[in-house]
Amino acid sequence: MVRRSSSAAAQPDLGLLRGTLDLFVLKTLSWGPMHGLAVLQWIERTTQRRLQIEEGALYPALHRMEAKGWLDAEWGHTDAGRRAKFYRLTAAGRRQLTAELSKWQSYSEAVAMIVSAKEASL
Amino acid sequence: MSDDSRWNLRRALRLPPTRTRVRAAVDEELEFHIEGRAAELIAAGMPRDEAFAEARRRFGDYARIEREVEQLSRRRSRREAFGDWMEGVVGDLRYAIRSLTRQPLFAGAVVLTLTLGIGATAAIFHAVDRVVLHPLPYPNADRIVYLGQQWGKGSPIGAVSAGRFQFWHDNSRSFESLGTSQTFSAQLGADDAAGSIDGIKVTPEFLRTVGATPEFGRPLAPRDYEPGAPATAMLGHSFWMARYGGNHDVIGKTIHLDSTTYAIVGVLPESFEIAELTHSPAVVVPLVFSDDVLASPGANFTAIGRLRAGVTATQLGQDMTSVFASYQRAFPERVEKNDYGIVALRYQDIFVSDIISPLWIMFGATLFVLLLACANVANLAFARALSRQREFAVRSALGAGRSRLIRYIVAEMLVLGVASAVTATVASLATVRGLTGLANGALLHDAQLRLDPRVVVWTAATALIASIIIALVVAGATTRTDVTRSLSSSARAGGLGGSASLRGLRGFLVSLEAALAMVLLAGAGLLITSFANVLRVDGGFRREGIYTASIAHPPSDYSNSVTMHQFEDRVLSSLRATPGIIGAGATQTLPLVRGWNLPTTVEGHDDLTEGASEFRAASPGYFSTMGIRLVGGRDFSALDVAASPRVALVSEAYAKRFFDDATPIGRRILIGCFKGCPRDTTRMAYEIVGVVADLRDASLEEKRLRHTVWVPLAQVERRMLRVPAFVVRATDARVGATALRRAVADAEPRMGIPDIAAMTDIVSRSMSWRRFSTVLMVCFAALALALTCVGIYGVASYSVSQRVQEIGVRIALGAKPGSVVALVVRQGVRPAVIGLLVGVVLALGLSRILTKLLFGVGPRDPLSFAAVAAVLLGVAIVASYLPARRAARVDPASALRVE
């Protein structure tokens, strides 16, 4: 979902796995309601720009999660007084986040074990 | 209102955003992102144009993302709107059920009314579906045709001899298979104690033609037809269940029928039915054509064939023409002048054709009943809606839009409709059994009547459509009221039945009911008159005290006239010696059971021919027993035997037609040929010795009297020989039946038990369809009358309850009770009278479709119309008199105090 077009494939890809973007968005929104750009900026800041994301791809993801009931959306105004669509995590979204997190945890642990293995012990 | 607050409000109201709104919102969201990014870059020192370009580059394929998001967004909003709507409907349904259970009287009345309307249509639909739409459960039934010989121009399909059938079979090319069959009844069991059963004999290709395969065991095979093969039989499903308890080990067991032992080879499935029997046959055995049978001219068979795929009607017609032509070449002596070729008809059209039109008429009548029931329910629902106007006003003041109120009313009616569909299904199942009984075997395949998915679908569909239409009509009229007026006005203002147009609508419904009832009543009146007229018809023969015995299948050595005649003599003399028997006789053709016609010519007057005459044979004593009047000359006597000169009697109509006023006695007629027929006519010549009264023995309803010739049974030639039937006139039914049974058994134990019937039953059976149509139409009319009565009463009594104060004032001002009654009755009857007049016009237009069912009465019979109109008017007056009496008893003091 993150990479559907050739333009996305041309970008450096640090192994952004399918579904990972969802996890990022859910995690980000767990801090509070944000509009799409703010979500992206938050991810950039937190990862110190190590991940390159096709920015537009964020929006289908947001809408899909809204349809699934993980997010709720409402039009509001930014601090600067501009109209923007704000997303908020719903209870279902919070549950989904917990589930994704634990899945990710065990996956990354498994990866870590393999990568840090000293020698094959047969 | 600003854009976003409108957006948020629409969301809060769960309304789907418009199409362009969705796109605009998506664009706005995406543009916000790009602009925000660009602003960031500009703040970092990038030139404005470059910043925007970079922001767009980072964003990716804008058009694709826009499309994707827009799709998601639109799908979601649609789903949400639908979900919310459904949620609302569920809530409405729940509320409807709760509020209906609090008003069981209203709910009960509606369900009862709808059940009557829907149940009636469902029951008749069931019959229509079974008989007209899907008459036979044979696979590819449309390829099955029924073949017969046309005897005489324009005459119906006729039976043929075994020899002719065999020729058709061997020479036609259009059929995959061609078979024929013969029903029979036989004594079951070696000791004759188990009673008689109905079975069918079939030729080798018959079962294949109708597409019947055994449920288990094997079908009849060619080897079962070989000379000297052991007798084999298949069992019908219900007989097998009843007698063998559904045991599969019947294969190889034997069954005794009429002193023959058959080995059981297979069992047919439950779906196996044949059109000739109203129930599935108990046994199916081979029909073998011996050389004797093939040579016999006795026309007892009709052929049934399964067309090869792709054979058109034209091809079939050509084939039949050439088959007939080669038959003529092969057997010129067997082809008579009145052989008009082979007729082929679609099998499924044959046996039901005369019941189709009454069934459709009844179906139309049920639709009237349904419409009437709907009008009545609408009336009830109006009354209820009016009494709840304040509730609705409060709801709409609290923000419920008109569409919400309509939805609620629809939900309530749907609940009632579903309940009615369930009860109607049950009711129609119950009545269908009664229907088949009423049709007295004329409705085919009664064994198969059960909960049919098509009937369930029909019932559900009518219930849903009816309740939605009722609800929309009611809702459309009652939700239009002005909120502030309803809320601010007193109970009286609100209660005055809402608007005047609403009162008009209720009056219209009463008129509609009266009009529909009038049409049904007129139909019922005409049919009752016809029925009474048929009952009054004198067939020319006695019915009371007459009992008949028919023999289905005499042993094969009875196929010549000598043995048959001796048997008849033995039976008749033993009957005449029985105490309690007033008279006895025998004939080949019982009235209303069988007919038979043959061409006859007056000797020496070849020009005096007019197709076929009815051919009857009777024993001495038959006329006196049956009360058939001898007009002139003499009756047959014991001296008219095979060896004595041949004599005949002719009917009055025959005498009048062929001899004018001259006496026919002493003249000779040739029976069995057309003019210029054979070389030697001595065997066909009969001298007329008497004239008998005309009979209506083919059908009581016959308009034209048939020309009939009678010959003594003893002088019937072999080729005209039929199995005889005996009649007795007895002091009571038991005496008659016992005497007949004993006389036949004593004369020839191998004859099997004869089929005994009272003449009154035969007459009654001949009127099955008339009775069926009449009883149904009367039921529908009575139902219509009752519903209309309830409708008129309901409106009148509601209007009285709303006008208590006004009436109180009138009484206080000195109005007499009589004038109050007159006022209310007049108001109640007025819409009914309008409806009645409309109904008369409608009925005058529609009654023509009943013409076929009428007898002795025109479709616009003024007497019948006047009678039923009077009944309807009387009912309308009674229905509004009851509330009127209540109105007259209003106590002015308490009525005025209410305010």
GROMACS .gro file of C-alpha atoms in nm, chain B residues 653-894:
model
  242
  775ALA     CA    1  -8.481  -3.513  -3.134
  776TYR     CA    2  -8.362  -3.778  -3.378
  777ALA     CA    3  -8.713  -3.847  -3.497
  778LYS     CA    4  -8.782  -3.479  -3.542
  779ARG     CA    5  -8.460  -3.413  -3.726
  780PHE     CA    6  -8.470  -3.702  -3.969
  781PHE     CA    7  -8.838  -3.785  -4.004
  782ASP     CA    8  -9.000  -3.451  -3.941
  783ASP     CA    9  -9.353  -3.521  -3.836
  784ALA     CA   10  -9.378  -3.859  -4.004
  785THR     CA   11  -9.357  -4.157  -3.777
  786PRO     CA   12  -9.015  -4.316  -3.775
  787ILE     CA   13  -9.152  -4.646  -3.657
  788GLY     CA   14  -9.099  -4.915  -3.916
  789ARG     CA   15  -8.817  -4.725  -4.088
  790ARG     CA   16  -8.467  -4.864  -4.092
  791ILE     CA   17  -8.144  -4.692  -3.998
  792LEU     CA   18  -7.784  -4.789  -4.065
  793ILE     CA   19  -7.564  -4.752  -3.759
  794GLY     CA   20  -7.191  -4.724  -3.795
  795CYS     CA   21  -7.137  -4.573  -4.138
  796PHE     CA   22  -7.171  -4.259  -4.338
  797LYS     CA   23  -7.355  -4.218  -4.661
  798GLY     CA   24  -7.238  -4.433  -4.940
  799CYS     CA   25  -7.050  -4.650  -4.697
  800PRO     CA   26  -7.016  -5.022  -4.747
  801ARG     CA   27  -7.128  -5.274  -4.997
  802ASP     CA   28  -7.323  -5.482  -4.753
  803THR     CA   29  -7.526  -5.292  -4.499
  804THR     CA   30  -7.731  -5.576  -4.358
  805ARG     CA   31  -7.516  -5.597  -4.048
  806MET     CA   32  -7.573  -5.230  -3.977
  807ALA     CA   33  -7.942  -5.205  -4.040
  808TYR     CA   34  -8.184  -5.169  -3.749
  809GLU     CA   35  -8.559  -5.123  -3.766
  810ILE     CA   36  -8.701  -4.845  -3.554
  811VAL     CA   37  -8.962  -4.983  -3.319
  812GLY     CA   38  -9.011  -4.694  -3.084
  813VAL     CA   39  -8.926  -4.339  -2.981
  814VAL     CA   40  -8.790  -4.243  -2.639
  815ALA     CA   41  -8.766  -3.909  -2.464
  816ASP     CA   42  -8.458  -3.694  -2.512
  817LEU     CA   43  -8.194  -3.725  -2.240
  818ARG     CA   44  -7.931  -3.484  -2.128
  819ASP     CA   45  -7.701  -3.770  -2.052
  820ALA     CA   46  -7.373  -3.628  -2.179
  821SER     CA   47  -7.404  -3.319  -1.962
  822LEU     CA   48  -7.699  -3.167  -1.783
  823GLU     CA   49  -7.593  -2.830  -1.914
  824GLU     CA   50  -7.614  -2.921  -2.278
  825LYS     CA   51  -7.805  -2.662  -2.468
  826ARG     CA   52  -7.865  -2.867  -2.781
  827LEU     CA   53  -8.042  -3.198  -2.757
  828ARG     CA   54  -7.845  -3.474  -2.917
  829HIS     CA   55  -7.974  -3.715  -3.174
  830THR     CA   56  -7.962  -4.054  -3.008
  831VAL     CA   57  -8.019  -4.408  -3.127
  832TRP     CA   58  -8.068  -4.700  -2.891
  833VAL     CA   59  -8.019  -5.070  -2.967
  834PRO     CA   60  -8.077  -5.375  -2.747
  835LEU     CA   61  -7.764  -5.484  -2.563
  836ALA     CA   62  -7.819  -5.833  -2.696
  837GLN     CA   63  -7.791  -5.709  -3.054
  838VAL     CA   64  -7.475  -5.503  -3.010
  839GLU     CA   65  -7.215  -5.618  -3.254
  840ARG     CA   66  -6.882  -5.727  -3.130
  841ARG     CA   67  -6.705  -5.419  -3.264
  842MET     CA   68  -6.937  -5.192  -3.071
  843LEU     CA   69  -6.923  -5.395  -2.756
  844ARG     CA   70  -6.842  -5.219  -2.433
  845VAL     CA   71  -6.827  -5.347  -2.080
  846PRO     CA   72  -7.179  -5.308  -1.943
  847ALA     CA   73  -7.297  -5.117  -1.640
  848PHE     CA   74  -7.594  -5.224  -1.436
  849VAL     CA   75  -7.855  -5.002  -1.281
  850VAL     CA   76  -8.111  -5.084  -1.017
  851ARG     CA   77  -8.389  -4.891  -0.858
  852ALA     CA   78  -8.385  -4.991  -0.494
  853THR     CA   79  -8.562  -4.902  -0.175
  854ASP     CA   80  -8.239  -4.783  -0.017
  855ALA     CA   81  -7.872  -4.746  -0.088
  856ARG     CA   82  -7.755  -5.049   0.108
  857VAL     CA   83  -8.001  -5.279  -0.058
  858GLY     CA   84  -7.903  -5.152  -0.401
  859ALA     CA   85  -7.529  -5.178  -0.346
  860THR     CA   86  -7.542  -5.520  -0.187
  861ALA     CA   87  -7.771  -5.659  -0.455
  862LEU     CA   88  -7.547  -5.527  -0.734
  863ARG     CA   89  -7.230  -5.660  -0.575
  864ARG     CA   90  -7.379  -6.001  -0.506
  865ALA     CA   91  -7.545  -6.036  -0.845
  866VAL     CA   92  -7.220  -5.962  -1.029
  867ALA     CA   93  -7.015  -6.191  -0.807
  868ASP     CA   94  -7.268  -6.473  -0.842
  869ALA     CA   95  -7.283  -6.438  -1.218
  870GLU     CA   96  -6.907  -6.435  -1.263
  871PRO     CA   97  -6.665  -6.441  -0.968
  872ARG     CA   98  -6.379  -6.329  -1.191
  873MET     CA   99  -6.541  -5.996  -1.277
  874GLY     CA  100  -6.392  -5.828  -0.974
  875ILE     CA  101  -6.581  -5.596  -0.748
  876PRO     CA  102  -6.781  -5.349  -0.955
  877ASP     CA  103  -6.764  -4.980  -0.893
  878ILE     CA  104  -7.091  -4.890  -0.720
  879ALA     CA  105  -7.226  -4.536  -0.737
  880ALA     CA  106  -7.555  -4.373  -0.661
  881MET     CA  107  -7.700  -4.186  -0.956
  882THR     CA  108  -7.736  -3.878  -0.736
  883ASP     CA  109  -7.360  -3.889  -0.676
  884ILE     CA  110  -7.291  -3.924  -1.045
  885VAL     CA  111  -7.505  -3.621  -1.111
  886SER     CA  112  -7.336  -3.433  -0.831
  887ARG     CA  113  -6.991  -3.529  -0.959
  888SER     CA  114  -7.082  -3.405  -1.303
  889MET     CA  115  -7.135  -3.065  -1.144
  890SER     CA  116  -6.803  -3.055  -0.959
  891TRP     CA  117  -6.664  -2.757  -1.140
  892ARG     CA  118  -6.982  -2.562  -1.122
  893ARG     CA  119  -7.005  -2.631  -0.750
  894PHE     CA  120  -6.639  -2.540  -0.707
  895SER     CA  121  -6.677  -2.205  -0.880
  896THR     CA  122  -7.005  -2.125  -0.714
  897VAL     CA  123  -6.901  -2.210  -0.360
  898LEU     CA  124  -6.578  -2.017  -0.397
  899MET     CA  125  -6.744  -1.714  -0.547
  900VAL     CA  126  -7.007  -1.717  -0.273
  901CYS     CA  127  -6.734  -1.741  -0.008
  902PHE     CA  128  -6.549  -1.449  -0.161
  903ALA     CA  129  -6.865  -1.244  -0.188
  904ALA     CA  130  -6.956  -1.319   0.174
  905LEU     CA  131  -6.607  -1.221   0.280
  906ALA     CA  132  -6.637  -0.903   0.080
  907LEU     CA  133  -6.972  -0.825   0.234
  908ALA     CA  134  -6.840  -0.881   0.586
  909LEU     CA  135  -6.535  -0.663   0.525
  910THR     CA  136  -6.746  -0.386   0.376
  911CYS     CA  137  -6.983  -0.407   0.669
  912VAL     CA  138  -6.691  -0.366   0.909
  913GLY     CA  139  -6.560  -0.077   0.700
  914ILE     CA  140  -6.888   0.111   0.702
  915TYR     CA  141  -6.939   0.045   1.071
  916GLY     CA  142  -6.590   0.160   1.154
  917VAL     CA  143  -6.616   0.489   0.973
  918ALA     CA  144  -6.965   0.562   1.100
  919SER     CA  145  -6.887   0.484   1.460
  920TYR     CA  146  -6.566   0.682   1.450
  921SER     CA  147  -6.747   0.979   1.311
  922VAL     CA  148  -7.011   0.949   1.585
  923SER     CA  149  -6.745   0.939   1.853
  924GLN     CA  150  -6.588   1.253   1.708
  925ARG     CA  151  -6.917   1.438   1.691
  926VAL     CA  152  -7.051   1.357   2.034
  927GLN     CA  153  -7.063   1.726   2.127
  928GLU     CA  154  -7.229   1.835   1.808
  929ILE     CA  155  -7.489   1.563   1.850
  930GLY     CA  156  -7.529   1.661   2.213
  931VAL     CA  157  -7.599   2.017   2.103
  932ARG     CA  158  -7.852   1.900   1.847
  933ILE     CA  159  -8.031   1.690   2.106
  934ALA     CA  160  -8.018   1.972   2.357
  935LEU     CA  161  -8.176   2.196   2.094
  936GLY     CA  162  -8.459   1.948   2.057
  937ALA     CA  163  -8.355   1.709   1.782
  938LYS     CA  164  -8.549   1.386   1.811
  939PRO     CA  165  -8.358   1.056   1.841
  940GLY     CA  166  -8.510   0.948   1.512
  941SER     CA  167  -8.366   1.240   1.324
  942VAL     CA  168  -8.024   1.184   1.482
  943VAL     CA  169  -8.036   0.820   1.372
  944ALA     CA  170  -8.141   0.926   1.024
  945LEU     CA  171  -7.857   1.177   1.009
  946VAL     CA  172  -7.590   0.926   1.103
  947VAL     CA  173  -7.732   0.648   0.887
  948ARG     CA  174  -7.757   0.881   0.591
  949GLN     CA  175  -7.395   0.982   0.631
  950GLY     CA  176  -7.280   0.626   0.678
  951VAL     CA  177  -7.472   0.486   0.384
  952ARG     CA  178  -7.389   0.761   0.136
  953PRO     CA  179  -7.038   0.644   0.042
  954ALA     CA  180  -7.163   0.285   0.030
  955VAL     CA  181  -7.437   0.378  -0.213
  956ILE     CA  182  -7.192   0.564  -0.433
  957GLY     CA  183  -6.970   0.254  -0.430
  958LEU     CA  184  -7.266   0.032  -0.500
  959LEU     CA  185  -7.356   0.229  -0.810
  960VAL     CA  186  -6.998   0.226  -0.933
  961GLY     CA  187  -6.989  -0.146  -0.855
  962VAL     CA  188  -7.299  -0.213  -1.061
  963VAL     CA  189  -7.142  -0.041  -1.361
  964LEU     CA  190  -6.818  -0.231  -1.306
  965ALA     CA  191  -7.001  -0.562  -1.266
  966LEU     CA  192  -7.203  -0.504  -1.581
  967GLY     CA  193  -6.875  -0.461  -1.763
  968LEU     CA  194  -6.698  -0.754  -1.602
  969SER     CA  195  -6.974  -1.014  -1.582
  970ARG     CA  196  -6.923  -1.109  -1.944
  971ILE     CA  197  -6.613  -1.306  -1.849
  972LEU     CA  198  -6.842  -1.526  -1.643
  973THR     CA  199  -7.054  -1.614  -1.946
  974LYS     CA  200  -6.895  -1.955  -1.985
  975LEU     CA  201  -6.987  -2.043  -1.629
  976LEU     CA  202  -7.343  -1.922  -1.651
  977PHE     CA  203  -7.640  -2.142  -1.721
  978GLY     CA  204  -7.987  -2.022  -1.798
  979VAL     CA  205  -7.906  -1.668  -1.693
  980GLY     CA  206  -7.758  -1.376  -1.882
  981PRO     CA  207  -7.443  -1.203  -1.759
  982ARG     CA  208  -7.650  -0.890  -1.696
  983ASP     CA  209  -7.948  -1.056  -1.535
  984PRO     CA  210  -8.140  -0.768  -1.374
  985LEU     CA  211  -8.295  -0.988  -1.109
  986SER     CA  212  -7.963  -1.117  -0.976
  987PHE     CA  213  -7.817  -0.767  -0.982
  988ALA     CA  214  -8.114  -0.618  -0.801
  989ALA     CA  215  -8.111  -0.893  -0.538
  990VAL     CA  216  -7.744  -0.855  -0.449
  991ALA     CA  217  -7.764  -0.476  -0.458
  992ALA     CA  218  -8.048  -0.497  -0.207
  993VAL     CA  219  -7.839  -0.723   0.016
  994LEU     CA  220  -7.547  -0.481   0.003
  995LEU     CA  221  -7.768  -0.182   0.077
  996GLY     CA  222  -7.929  -0.365   0.368
  997VAL     CA  223  -7.590  -0.447   0.514
  998ALA     CA  224  -7.479  -0.086   0.476
  999ILE     CA  225  -7.787   0.035   0.661
 1000VAL     CA  226  -7.742  -0.215   0.942
 1001ALA     CA  227  -7.374  -0.133   0.970
 1002SER     CA  228  -7.442   0.237   1.015
 1003TYR     CA  229  -7.756   0.189   1.223
 1004LEU     CA  230  -7.564   0.050   1.519
 1005PRO     CA  231  -7.348   0.361   1.567
 1006ALA     CA  232  -7.651   0.576   1.490
 1007ARG     CA  233  -7.842   0.424   1.776
 1008ARG     CA  234  -7.551   0.506   2.002
 1009ALA     CA  235  -7.555   0.861   1.875
 1010ALA     CA  236  -7.924   0.894   1.952
 1011ARG     CA  237  -7.859   0.789   2.311
 1012VAL     CA  238  -7.600   1.063   2.370
 1013ASP     CA  239  -7.672   1.248   2.689
 1014PRO     CA  240  -7.648   1.617   2.600
 1015ALA     CA  241  -7.543   1.720   2.950
 1016SER     CA  242  -7.242   1.490   2.973
   0.00000   0.00000   0.00000
